[in-house]
Every structure is written in C-alpha cells, then in structure tokens.
Short mmCIF file of C-alpha atoms and ligand atoms in Angstrom, two decimals:
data_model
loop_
_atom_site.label_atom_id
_atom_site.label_comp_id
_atom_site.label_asym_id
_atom_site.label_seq_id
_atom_site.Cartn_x
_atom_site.Cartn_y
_atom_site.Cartn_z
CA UNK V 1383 90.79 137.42 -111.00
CA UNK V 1384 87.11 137.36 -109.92
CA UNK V 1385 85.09 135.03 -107.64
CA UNK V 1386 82.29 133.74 -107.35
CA UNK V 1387 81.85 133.05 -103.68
CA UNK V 1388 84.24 135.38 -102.23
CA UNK V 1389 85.35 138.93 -102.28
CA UNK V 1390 89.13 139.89 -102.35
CA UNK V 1391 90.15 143.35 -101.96
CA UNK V 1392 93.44 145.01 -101.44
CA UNK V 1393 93.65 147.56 -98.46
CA UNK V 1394 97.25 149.35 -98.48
CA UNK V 1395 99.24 146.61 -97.14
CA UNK V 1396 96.19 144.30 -96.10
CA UNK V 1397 94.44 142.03 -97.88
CA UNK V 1398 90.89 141.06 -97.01
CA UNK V 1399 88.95 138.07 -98.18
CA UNK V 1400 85.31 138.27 -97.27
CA UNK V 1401 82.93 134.75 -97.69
CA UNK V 1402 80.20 135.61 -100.35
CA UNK V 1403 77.22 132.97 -99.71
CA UNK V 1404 74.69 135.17 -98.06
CA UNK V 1405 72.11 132.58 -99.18
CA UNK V 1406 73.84 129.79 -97.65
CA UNK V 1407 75.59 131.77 -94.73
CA UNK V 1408 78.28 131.61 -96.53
CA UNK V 1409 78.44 127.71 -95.99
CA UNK V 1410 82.06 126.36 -97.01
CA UNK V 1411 81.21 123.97 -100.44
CA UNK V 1412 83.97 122.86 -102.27
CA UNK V 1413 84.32 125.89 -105.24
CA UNK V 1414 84.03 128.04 -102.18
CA UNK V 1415 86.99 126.55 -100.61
CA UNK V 1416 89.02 126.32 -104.03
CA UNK V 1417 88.27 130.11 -104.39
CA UNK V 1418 90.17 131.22 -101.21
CA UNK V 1419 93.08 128.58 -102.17
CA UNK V 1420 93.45 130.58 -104.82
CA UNK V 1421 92.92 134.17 -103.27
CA UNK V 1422 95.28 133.06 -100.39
CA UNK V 1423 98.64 131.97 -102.84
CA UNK V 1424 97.65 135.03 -104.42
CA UNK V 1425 97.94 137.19 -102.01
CA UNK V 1426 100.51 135.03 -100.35
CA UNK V 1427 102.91 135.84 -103.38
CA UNK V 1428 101.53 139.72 -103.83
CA UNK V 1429 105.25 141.60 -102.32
CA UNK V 1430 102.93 144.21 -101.03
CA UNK V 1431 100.76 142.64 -98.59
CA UNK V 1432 101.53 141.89 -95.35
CA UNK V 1433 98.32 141.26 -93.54
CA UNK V 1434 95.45 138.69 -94.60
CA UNK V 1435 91.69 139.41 -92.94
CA UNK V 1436 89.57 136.58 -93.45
CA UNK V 1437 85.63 137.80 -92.68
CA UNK V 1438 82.28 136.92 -93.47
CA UNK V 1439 79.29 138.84 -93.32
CA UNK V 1440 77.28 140.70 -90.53
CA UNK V 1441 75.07 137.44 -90.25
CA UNK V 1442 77.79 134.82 -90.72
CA UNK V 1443 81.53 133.94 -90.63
CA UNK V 1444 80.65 130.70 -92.13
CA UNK V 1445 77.49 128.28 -90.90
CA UNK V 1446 80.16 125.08 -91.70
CA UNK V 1447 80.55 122.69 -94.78
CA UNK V 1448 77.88 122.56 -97.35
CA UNK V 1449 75.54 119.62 -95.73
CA UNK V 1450 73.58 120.15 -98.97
CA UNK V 1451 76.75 118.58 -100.92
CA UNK V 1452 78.29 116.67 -98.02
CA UNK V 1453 75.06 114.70 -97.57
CA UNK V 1454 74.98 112.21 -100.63
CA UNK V 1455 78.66 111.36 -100.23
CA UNK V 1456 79.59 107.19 -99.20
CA UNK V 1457 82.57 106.59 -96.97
CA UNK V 1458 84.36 105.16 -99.99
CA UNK V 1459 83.36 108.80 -101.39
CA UNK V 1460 85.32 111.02 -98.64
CA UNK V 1461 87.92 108.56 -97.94
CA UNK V 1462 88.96 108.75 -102.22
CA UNK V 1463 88.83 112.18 -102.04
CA UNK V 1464 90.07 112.69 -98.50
CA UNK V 1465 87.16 114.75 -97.85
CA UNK V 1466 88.40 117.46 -97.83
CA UNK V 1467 91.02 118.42 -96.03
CA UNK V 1468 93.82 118.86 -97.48
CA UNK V 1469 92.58 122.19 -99.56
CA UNK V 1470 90.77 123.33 -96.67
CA UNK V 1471 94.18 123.48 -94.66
CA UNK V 1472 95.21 125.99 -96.93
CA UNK V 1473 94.48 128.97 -94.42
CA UNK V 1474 96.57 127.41 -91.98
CA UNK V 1475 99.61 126.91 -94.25
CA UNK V 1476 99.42 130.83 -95.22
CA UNK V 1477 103.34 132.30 -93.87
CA UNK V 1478 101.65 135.50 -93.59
CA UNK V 1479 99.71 137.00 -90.45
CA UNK V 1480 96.02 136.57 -91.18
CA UNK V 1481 93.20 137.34 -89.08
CA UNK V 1482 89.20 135.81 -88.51
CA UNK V 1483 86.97 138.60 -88.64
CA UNK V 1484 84.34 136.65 -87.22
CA UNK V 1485 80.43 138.44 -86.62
CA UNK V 1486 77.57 136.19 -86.48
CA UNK V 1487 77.52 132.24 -86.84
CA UNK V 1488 80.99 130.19 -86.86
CA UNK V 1489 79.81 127.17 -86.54
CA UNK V 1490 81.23 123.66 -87.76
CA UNK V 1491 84.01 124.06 -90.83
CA UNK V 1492 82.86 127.59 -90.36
CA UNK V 1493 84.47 127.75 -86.19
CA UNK V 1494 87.36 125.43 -88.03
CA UNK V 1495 88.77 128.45 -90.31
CA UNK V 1496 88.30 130.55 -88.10
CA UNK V 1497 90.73 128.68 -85.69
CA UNK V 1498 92.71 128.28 -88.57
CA UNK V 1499 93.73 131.50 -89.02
CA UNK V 1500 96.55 133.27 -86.80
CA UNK V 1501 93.65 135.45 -83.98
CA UNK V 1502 90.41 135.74 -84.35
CA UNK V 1503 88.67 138.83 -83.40
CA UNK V 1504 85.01 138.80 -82.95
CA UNK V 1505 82.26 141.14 -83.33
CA UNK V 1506 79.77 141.22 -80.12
CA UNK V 1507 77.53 138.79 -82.33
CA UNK V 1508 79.50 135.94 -83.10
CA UNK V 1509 78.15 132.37 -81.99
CA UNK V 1510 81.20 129.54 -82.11
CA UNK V 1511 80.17 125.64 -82.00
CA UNK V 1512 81.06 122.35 -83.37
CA UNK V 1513 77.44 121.55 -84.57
CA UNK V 1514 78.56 118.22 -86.30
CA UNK V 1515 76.98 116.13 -83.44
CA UNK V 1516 73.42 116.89 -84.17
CA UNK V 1517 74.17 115.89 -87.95
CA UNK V 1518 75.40 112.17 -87.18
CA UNK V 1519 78.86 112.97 -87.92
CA UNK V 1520 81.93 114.86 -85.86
CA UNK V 1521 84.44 117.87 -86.35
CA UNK V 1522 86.52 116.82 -89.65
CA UNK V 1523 89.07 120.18 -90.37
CA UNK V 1524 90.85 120.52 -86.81
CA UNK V 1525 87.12 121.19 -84.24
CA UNK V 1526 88.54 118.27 -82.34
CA UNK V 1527 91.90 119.24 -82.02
CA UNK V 1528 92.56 123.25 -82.37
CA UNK V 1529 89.70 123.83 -80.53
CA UNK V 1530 90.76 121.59 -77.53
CA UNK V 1531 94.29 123.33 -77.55
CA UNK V 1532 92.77 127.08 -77.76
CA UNK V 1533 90.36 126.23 -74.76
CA UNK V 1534 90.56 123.17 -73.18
CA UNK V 1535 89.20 119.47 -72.77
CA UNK V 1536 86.22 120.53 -71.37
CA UNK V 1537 84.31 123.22 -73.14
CA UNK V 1538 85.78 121.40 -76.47
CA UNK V 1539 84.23 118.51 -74.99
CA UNK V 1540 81.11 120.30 -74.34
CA UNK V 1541 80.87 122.48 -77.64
CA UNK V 1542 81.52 119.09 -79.92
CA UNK V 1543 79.48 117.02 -77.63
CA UNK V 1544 76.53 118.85 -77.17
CA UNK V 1545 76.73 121.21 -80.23
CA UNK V 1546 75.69 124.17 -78.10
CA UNK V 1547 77.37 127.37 -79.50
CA UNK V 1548 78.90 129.64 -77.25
CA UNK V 1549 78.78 133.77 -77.81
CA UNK V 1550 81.52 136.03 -78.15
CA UNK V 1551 82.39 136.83 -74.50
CA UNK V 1552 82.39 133.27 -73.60
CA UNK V 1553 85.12 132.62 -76.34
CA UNK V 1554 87.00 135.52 -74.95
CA UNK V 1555 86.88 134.11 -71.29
CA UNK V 1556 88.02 130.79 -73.00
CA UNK V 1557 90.77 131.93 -75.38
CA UNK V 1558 89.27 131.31 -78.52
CA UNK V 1559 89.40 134.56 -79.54
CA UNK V 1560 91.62 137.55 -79.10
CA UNK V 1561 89.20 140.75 -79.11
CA UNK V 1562 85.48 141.11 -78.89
CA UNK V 1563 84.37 144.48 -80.68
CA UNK V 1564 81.72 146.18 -81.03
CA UNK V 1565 79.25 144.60 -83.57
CA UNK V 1566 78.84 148.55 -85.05
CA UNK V 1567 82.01 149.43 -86.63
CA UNK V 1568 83.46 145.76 -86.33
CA UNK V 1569 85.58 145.69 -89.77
CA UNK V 1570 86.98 149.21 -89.11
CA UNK V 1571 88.10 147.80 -85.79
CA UNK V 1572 89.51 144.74 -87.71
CA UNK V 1573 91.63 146.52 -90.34
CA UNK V 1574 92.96 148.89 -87.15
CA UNK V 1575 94.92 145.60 -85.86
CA UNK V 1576 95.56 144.38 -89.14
CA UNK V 1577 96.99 148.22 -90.27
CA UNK V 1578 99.22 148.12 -86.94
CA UNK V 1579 100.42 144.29 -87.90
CA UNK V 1580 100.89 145.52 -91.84
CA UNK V 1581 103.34 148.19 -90.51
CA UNK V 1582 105.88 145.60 -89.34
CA UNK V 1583 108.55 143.83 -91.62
CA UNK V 1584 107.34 141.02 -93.24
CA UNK V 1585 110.27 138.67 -92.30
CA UNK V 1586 109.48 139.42 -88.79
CA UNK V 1587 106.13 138.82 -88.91
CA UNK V 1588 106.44 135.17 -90.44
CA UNK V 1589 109.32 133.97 -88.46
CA UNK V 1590 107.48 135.57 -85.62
CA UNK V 1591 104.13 133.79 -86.45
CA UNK V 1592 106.48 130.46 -86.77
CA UNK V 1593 107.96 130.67 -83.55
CA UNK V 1594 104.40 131.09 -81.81
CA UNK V 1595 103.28 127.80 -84.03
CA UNK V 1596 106.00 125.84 -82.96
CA UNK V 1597 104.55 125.92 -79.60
CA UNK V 1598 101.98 123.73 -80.55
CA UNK V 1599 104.29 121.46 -82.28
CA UNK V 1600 107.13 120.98 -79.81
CA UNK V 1601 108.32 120.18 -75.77
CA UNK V 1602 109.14 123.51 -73.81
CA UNK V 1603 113.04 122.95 -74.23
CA UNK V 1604 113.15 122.50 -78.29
CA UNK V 1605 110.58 125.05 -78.94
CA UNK V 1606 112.33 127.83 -76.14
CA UNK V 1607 115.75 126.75 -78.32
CA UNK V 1608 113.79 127.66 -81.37
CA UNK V 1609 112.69 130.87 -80.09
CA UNK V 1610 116.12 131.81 -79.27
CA UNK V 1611 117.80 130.90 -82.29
CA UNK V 1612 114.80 132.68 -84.07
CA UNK V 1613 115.38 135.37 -81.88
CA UNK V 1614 119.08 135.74 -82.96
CA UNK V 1615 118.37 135.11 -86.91
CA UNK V 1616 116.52 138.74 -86.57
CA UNK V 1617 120.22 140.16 -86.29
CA UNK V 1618 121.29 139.47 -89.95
CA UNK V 1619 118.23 141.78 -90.82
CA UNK V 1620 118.39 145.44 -91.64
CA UNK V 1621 114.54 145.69 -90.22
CA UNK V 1622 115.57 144.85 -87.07
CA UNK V 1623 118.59 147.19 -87.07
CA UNK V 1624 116.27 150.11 -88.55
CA UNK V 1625 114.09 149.11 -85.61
CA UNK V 1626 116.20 149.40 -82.84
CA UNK V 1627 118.21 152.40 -84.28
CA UNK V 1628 114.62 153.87 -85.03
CA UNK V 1629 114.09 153.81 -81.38
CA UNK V 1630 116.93 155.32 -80.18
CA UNK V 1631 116.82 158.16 -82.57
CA UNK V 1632 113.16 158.34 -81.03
CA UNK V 1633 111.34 158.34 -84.74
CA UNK V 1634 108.98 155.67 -86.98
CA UNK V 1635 110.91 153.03 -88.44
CA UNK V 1636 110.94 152.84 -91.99
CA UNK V 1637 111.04 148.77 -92.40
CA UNK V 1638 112.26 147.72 -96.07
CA UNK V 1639 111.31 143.96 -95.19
CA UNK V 1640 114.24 142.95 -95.94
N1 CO8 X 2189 75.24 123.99 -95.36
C1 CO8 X 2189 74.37 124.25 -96.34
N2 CO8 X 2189 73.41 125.21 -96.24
C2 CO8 X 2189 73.33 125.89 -95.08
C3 CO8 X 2189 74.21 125.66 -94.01
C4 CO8 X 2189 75.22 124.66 -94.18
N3 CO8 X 2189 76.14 124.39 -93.25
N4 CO8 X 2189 73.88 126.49 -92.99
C5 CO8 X 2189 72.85 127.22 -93.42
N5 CO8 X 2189 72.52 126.88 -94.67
C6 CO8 X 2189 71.44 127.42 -95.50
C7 CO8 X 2189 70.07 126.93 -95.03
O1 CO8 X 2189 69.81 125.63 -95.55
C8 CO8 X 2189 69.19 128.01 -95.58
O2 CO8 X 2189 69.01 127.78 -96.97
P1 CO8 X 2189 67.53 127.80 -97.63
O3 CO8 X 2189 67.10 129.25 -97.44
O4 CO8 X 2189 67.77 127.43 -99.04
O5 CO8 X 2189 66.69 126.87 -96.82
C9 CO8 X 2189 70.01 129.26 -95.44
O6 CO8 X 2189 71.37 128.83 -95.31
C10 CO8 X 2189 69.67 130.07 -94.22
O7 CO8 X 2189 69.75 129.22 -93.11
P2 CO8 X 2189 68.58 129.09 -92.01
O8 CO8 X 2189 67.26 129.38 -92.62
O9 CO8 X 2189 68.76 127.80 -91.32
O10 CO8 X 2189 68.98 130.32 -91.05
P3 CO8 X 2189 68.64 130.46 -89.49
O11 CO8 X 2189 69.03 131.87 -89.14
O12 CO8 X 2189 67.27 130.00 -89.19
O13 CO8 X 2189 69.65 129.44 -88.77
C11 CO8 X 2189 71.79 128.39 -88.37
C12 CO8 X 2189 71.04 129.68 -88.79
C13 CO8 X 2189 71.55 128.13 -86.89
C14 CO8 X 2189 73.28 128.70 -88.58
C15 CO8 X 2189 71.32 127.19 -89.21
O14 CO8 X 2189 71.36 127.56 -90.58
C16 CO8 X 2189 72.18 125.95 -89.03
O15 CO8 X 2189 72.04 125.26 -88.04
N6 CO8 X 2189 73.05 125.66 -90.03
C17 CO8 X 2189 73.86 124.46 -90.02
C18 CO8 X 2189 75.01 124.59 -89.04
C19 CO8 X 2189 75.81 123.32 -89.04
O16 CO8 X 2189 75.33 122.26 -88.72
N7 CO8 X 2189 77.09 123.46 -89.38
C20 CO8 X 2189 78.01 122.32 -89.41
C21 CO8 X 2189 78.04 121.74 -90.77
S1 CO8 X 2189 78.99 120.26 -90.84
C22 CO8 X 2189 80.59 120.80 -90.88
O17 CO8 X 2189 80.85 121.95 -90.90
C23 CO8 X 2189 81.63 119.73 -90.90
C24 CO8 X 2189 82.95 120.35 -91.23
C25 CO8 X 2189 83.90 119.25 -91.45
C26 CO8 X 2189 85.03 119.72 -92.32
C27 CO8 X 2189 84.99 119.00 -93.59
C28 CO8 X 2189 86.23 119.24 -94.33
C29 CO8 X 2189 87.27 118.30 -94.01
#
C-alpha cells in the first residue's frame, strides 16, 4: 500500500521504514504516526521478514511531534484523545527485532521512537534531546522514563531539564545507543547488522528480544527464572537443534524458523 509520509521497502529478509517529512524534519503528526501503525502490523505479519529498520533522513530521524498540530489542542483535547499515545506505542509493541537508524536530529517524540525501538545505531551526526522544556510542556511518549533507564537520572535529568541535545558519541558513552557509524555509508552499515540479525530464526529472535524486555519489567530473581525457562523452551525447536548440530558439523545453519 503506499504512504504518504513514509517509505516502506522490503530488503531480503529486512524491512525498512524510512520517515518522509523532509519539510518538517520529518516531524511525527498524527497521519504520520498512523502510517507506520500500519507499515509495522504489516510487516509484523509479512512470514518473510525478520528484521524492521526504522530511519529517517540524512538531516533528521524525527525533530519530535508536530508543534504545528499539537499547539491549538486544550487539556480536555489530549486527555479525550489520550494524546497520543497509545498509537505511538506501536513501535514498541512490534515482536520483531527492529532497529533506529538514527542520522541527524532526534529530538522530542523524535529521541522517543527512537528509544522505542530494540538498538539504535547512530550515524556520526545524530543530535538526541528532550526539547519539550523550552516549549512549556514535558516528554509525553516514554523521554521521561526510557530515557532515564537507558542512561541514567542525571543526564535524563539534564537532557529533559535543560533541553540541550547531546551528539552521537555522548549517547554512546551513555548507552543510548549501540553503534556510532560513519555518517558516509551509514544505512549500508545499518542493513549489515540488520542482515546478520535477519539470518537468525525468527522464534529466537522474539523470545530472545522478550527475555531482554523483561529486564525492565521485573526483580533480578523472576526475570533470571524467565531467562532460564526461556532458555529451555529453545529445546522444543528444530532451529536450535539445526544450530547446534550446524556447529558441530562446522557449516551455516540453515534455520526454517520453526
Ligand atoms: N514540529 C513541526 N514542525 C517542525 C518541527 C516540529 N517538531 N521541527 C521542525 N519543524 C519544521 C520547521 O517549523 C520548519 O518548517 P518551515 O520551513 O515551514 O518553517 C522546518 O521543519 C525546518 O525546521 P527549521 O527551519 O527550524 O530547521 P533548523 O535546521 O533551523 O532547526 C531544529 C532544526 C533545531 C530541529 C528545529 O527545527 C527545532 O528546534 N525543532 C523543534 C524541536 C522540538 O522542539 N521537538 C520537540 C517537539 S514536542 C514533542 O516531541 C513532544 C512529544 C510528546 C509525545 C506526544 C505523543 C504522546
């Protein structure tokens, strides 16, 4: 189906999504955000995909919500429609591995996807922040809460505080993102790791991407307990038998994802 504001292509086993706002820096309005609902569940139900990149352009990730259509709204406005949340926590409900490419400006809802998604992996010229501040208002999809998990109390405290952005290098040192690449080159990079995570079996990689999750959900014991049982579940599948036999026989496994 086409979009208007975003591009979805199909790379072997990797699906990418790229924002398509150049005018706006791909700022996150609400048609926007219904368009990668619906690219996500499709993809999310397409048997053949096994990888989701989520990117913007050279200039921009995303520069946030749409002020433009935030700024008229009342309180009894975002509170009816619960402003808007619950469709923009669609990336973080995908069950497959999906990646931020992030170059340029994540900033606001923008930094929230990002965090969102599974890693993020950042070109040389991405900015982060939590800009809300300077607007009157605060983080409102998770720049309060992810972003204080992924690096701390106190640069979350600074970022949302001050609405400074920090560059790529800083978000390494800090854990917000996984990789910093070069800026030349960056999506090549990007579908490298997302090949390499493609490759695996599917039911690996979401129970896998569960039992990390669960970390953030759980106390030590449970989500150890978890891991373990997790862990053992592998056994009843014939991936993880083709793995290990794949191994021994010292050749490339030949997952069936089942
Ligand atoms: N919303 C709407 N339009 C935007 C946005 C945005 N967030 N960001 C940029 N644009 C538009 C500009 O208005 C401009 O449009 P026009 O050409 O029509 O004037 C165009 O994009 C280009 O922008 P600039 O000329 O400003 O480009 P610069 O390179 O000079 O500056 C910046 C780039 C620094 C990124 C600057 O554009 C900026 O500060 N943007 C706003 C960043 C921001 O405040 N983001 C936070 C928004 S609030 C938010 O995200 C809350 C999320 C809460 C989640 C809600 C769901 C629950």
């Amino acid at each position: 189906m086409a979009f208007e504001d975003i591009l979805v292509e199909r790379k072997g086993a990797v699906g990418v999504v790229t924002l398509n706002r150049p005018k706006a820096l791909n700022a996150l309005c609400t048609p926007l955000i219904d368009e990668l609902g619906q690219a996500l569940a499709e993809l999310e139900a397409d048997e053949a995909i096994r990888c989701i990149v989520l990117t913007g352009s050279e200039k921009a990730f995303a520069a946030g919500a749409d002020i433009k259509e935030m700024k008229e709204k009342s309180y009894a406005d975002v509170l009816d429609e619960d402003f808007i949340t619950g469709d923009w926590e669609v990336v973080a409900h995908c069950r497959k591995p999906t990646i931020a490419a992030v170059a340029g400006f994540a900033l606001g809802g923008g930094c929230e996807v990002a965090m969102m998604c599974d890693m993020i992996l950042a070109a040389e010229t991405a900015r982060f922040g939590q800009p809300e501040i300077k607007l009157g208002t605060i983080p409102g999809a998770g720049g309060t809460q992810r972003l204080t998990r992924s690096v701390g109390k106190s640069l979350a405290m600074y970022l949302c505080l001050s609405g400074d952005m920090i560059d790529a290098e800083t978000a390494l040192r800090a854990g917000l993102v996984a990789k910093v690449l070069p800026a030349e080159g960056f999506l090549d990079e990007v579908m490298k790791v997302a090949e390499t995570i493609a490759s695996y079996s599917l039911p690996v990689l979401r129970t896998c991407k569960e039992a990390v999750n669960r970390a953030y959900e759980t106390t030590l014991a449970e989500g150890v307990l978890f891991e373990r049982r997790t862990f053992h579940g592998t056994f009843a599948l014939e991936d993880r038998k083709e793995g290990m036999e794949a191994f021994a026989e010292k050749r490339k496994p030949n997952f069936k994802h089942r």
